[in-house]
Coordinates of C-alpha atoms in Angstrom, one line a residue:
M1 CA -40.6 53.4 43.2
H2 CA -38.2 50.5 43.3
E3 CA -40.7 48.7 45.7
V4 CA -43.5 49.0 43.1
L5 CA -41.2 47.7 40.3
E6 CA -40.1 44.8 42.5
R7 CA -43.7 43.8 43.1
A8 CA -44.5 44.1 39.4
L9 CA -41.4 42.5 38.0
G10 CA -40.4 40.2 40.8
E11 CA -37.5 40.5 43.2
D12 CA -35.1 38.6 40.9
Q13 CA -35.3 41.4 38.3
P14 CA -32.2 43.7 38.6
L15 CA -33.1 47.3 39.2
V16 CA -30.9 50.4 39.0
A17 CA -32.0 54.0 39.5
L18 CA -30.0 56.5 37.4
S19 CA -30.3 60.0 38.7
G20 CA -28.5 63.3 39.3
P21 CA -28.1 66.8 38.1
S22 CA -28.4 66.7 34.3
F23 CA -30.3 68.2 31.4
A24 CA -30.5 65.9 28.4
K25 CA -29.6 68.8 26.1
E26 CA -26.3 69.2 27.9
V27 CA -25.5 65.5 28.0
M28 CA -26.2 65.3 24.2
E29 CA -23.9 68.3 23.7
G30 CA -21.1 66.4 25.4
L31 CA -20.9 68.8 28.4
P32 CA -19.5 67.4 31.6
T33 CA -22.2 65.6 33.7
N34 CA -22.2 63.6 36.9
L35 CA -24.9 61.0 37.7
V36 CA -25.5 58.4 40.3
A37 CA -26.4 54.7 39.7
A38 CA -28.2 53.2 42.7
S39 CA -29.0 49.6 43.2
E40 CA -29.3 47.4 46.3
D41 CA -26.9 45.1 44.5
E42 CA -23.8 47.1 43.8
R43 CA -22.8 44.8 40.9
H44 CA -25.8 46.1 38.9
A45 CA -25.0 49.7 39.7
R46 CA -21.4 49.1 38.6
F47 CA -22.6 47.6 35.3
V48 CA -24.7 50.7 34.6
Q49 CA -21.7 52.8 35.5
Q50 CA -19.6 51.0 32.9
V51 CA -22.2 51.3 30.2
F52 CA -22.8 55.0 30.6
A53 CA -19.4 56.4 31.7
S54 CA -17.5 58.4 29.2
P55 CA -15.0 61.2 29.1
T56 CA -17.8 63.7 29.7
L57 CA -20.1 61.5 31.9
R58 CA -19.1 60.4 35.3
V59 CA -21.4 57.9 37.1
N60 CA -21.1 57.4 40.8
V61 CA -22.4 54.2 42.5
T62 CA -24.4 53.8 45.6
R63 CA -26.6 51.2 47.3
D64 CA -28.9 53.9 48.6
V65 CA -31.8 53.5 46.2
M66 CA -34.3 55.1 48.6
G67 CA -32.2 58.3 48.9
V68 CA -31.7 58.6 45.1
E69 CA -35.4 58.1 44.4
I70 CA -36.6 60.5 47.1
G71 CA -34.1 63.2 46.1
G72 CA -35.0 62.7 42.4
A73 CA -38.7 63.1 43.1
L74 CA -38.9 65.8 45.7
K75 CA -36.3 68.1 44.1
N76 CA -39.0 68.8 41.5
V77 CA -41.4 70.1 44.2
V78 CA -38.6 72.4 45.5
A79 CA -38.0 73.6 42.0
I80 CA -41.6 74.6 41.5
A81 CA -41.5 76.5 44.7
A82 CA -38.3 78.2 43.7
G83 CA -39.8 79.2 40.4
I84 CA -42.8 80.7 42.3
V85 CA -40.4 82.8 44.4
D86 CA -38.8 84.1 41.2
G87 CA -42.1 84.6 39.5
L88 CA -43.3 86.7 42.4
G89 CA -40.1 88.7 42.4
L90 CA -39.2 87.9 46.0
G91 CA -35.5 88.1 45.4
N92 CA -32.4 85.9 45.9
N93 CA -32.5 85.9 49.7
A94 CA -36.0 84.3 49.7
L95 CA -34.9 81.9 46.9
S96 CA -31.9 80.6 48.7
A97 CA -33.7 80.3 52.0
L98 CA -36.5 78.3 50.4
V99 CA -34.1 75.9 48.6
A100 CA -32.0 75.4 51.7
Q101 CA -35.1 74.7 53.9
G102 CA -36.6 72.5 51.2
T103 CA -33.4 70.5 51.0
A104 CA -33.3 70.1 54.8
E105 CA -36.8 68.8 54.8
I106 CA -36.1 66.4 52.0
R107 CA -33.1 65.1 54.0
W108 CA -35.2 64.8 57.2
L109 CA -37.9 62.8 55.3
A110 CA -35.4 60.6 53.4
V111 CA -33.5 59.6 56.5
R112 CA -36.8 58.7 58.3
M113 CA -37.6 56.5 55.2
G114 CA -34.3 54.7 55.5
A115 CA -32.1 56.7 53.2
E116 CA -28.6 57.9 53.9
A117 CA -28.3 61.6 54.7
S118 CA -25.1 61.7 52.6
T119 CA -27.1 60.9 49.5
I120 CA -29.3 64.0 49.9
T121 CA -26.3 66.1 50.6
G122 CA -24.4 64.7 47.6
I123 CA -24.7 64.8 43.8
A124 CA -28.1 63.0 43.7
G125 CA -29.6 65.3 46.3
V126 CA -28.2 68.8 46.6
G127 CA -26.6 68.7 43.1
D128 CA -29.9 67.8 41.5
I129 CA -31.9 70.3 43.7
M130 CA -29.5 73.2 42.7
L131 CA -29.7 72.5 39.0
T132 CA -33.5 72.1 39.0
S133 CA -34.2 75.0 41.2
F134 CA -31.8 77.6 39.8
V135 CA -31.5 77.0 36.1
N136 CA -34.1 78.1 33.5
L137 CA -33.9 74.9 31.5
S138 CA -35.8 73.2 34.3
R139 CA -39.4 72.3 33.4
N140 CA -40.4 72.4 37.0
R141 CA -38.8 75.7 37.8
T142 CA -40.5 77.1 34.7
V143 CA -43.9 75.9 35.9
G144 CA -43.2 77.7 39.2
V145 CA -42.1 81.0 37.5
R146 CA -45.3 81.0 35.4
L147 CA -47.5 80.3 38.5
G148 CA -45.8 83.1 40.4
K149 CA -46.5 85.5 37.5
G150 CA -50.2 84.6 37.8
E151 CA -50.9 82.0 35.1
S152 CA -53.2 79.1 36.1
L153 CA -51.8 75.6 36.3
D154 CA -54.2 74.5 33.5
E155 CA -52.9 77.2 31.2
I156 CA -49.3 76.3 31.9
L157 CA -49.7 72.5 31.5
S158 CA -51.8 72.8 28.3
S159 CA -49.0 74.9 26.7
M160 CA -46.2 72.6 27.6
T161 CA -44.8 69.9 25.3
Q162 CA -42.8 68.2 28.1
V163 CA -43.8 66.8 31.5
A164 CA -43.0 68.7 34.7
E165 CA -42.9 65.8 37.1
G166 CA -43.1 67.9 40.2
V167 CA -46.7 68.9 39.5
K168 CA -48.0 65.4 40.2
T169 CA -45.5 64.7 43.0

């Protein structure tokens, strides 16, 4: 994604990806949250860290933009699959195996695309994958549960008021 933005805005435009395990509802309620600010220029990531950090919001900094972007996008696909497992009633053993294997495959792909493995095994990877795959507030997980119960994708999407990003990913 950052490559597309660099082409559109020019390489001189500062870019920071902000990602990590968070539901906006919980952030607004002041519940403890941890995010990651990623920028190829650490100064920009530190600026975002200073702007957003609060007693209930911790913002880590990394230069691994690729890892944060890949983790942030592909976790949604894993969450849909996790929801399908639950919708089909396949149990917790199948669910944990699917999420573990999905995480390993995201890490494999991310490293081959130039990301750091530690990003995928950290808060912007595993942390985000766990939240999105296991918690019912997740839009992507909800799509998966409903698919697993037999609803069509068109029915699900037409009834939703929010976007489940993993559907198009």
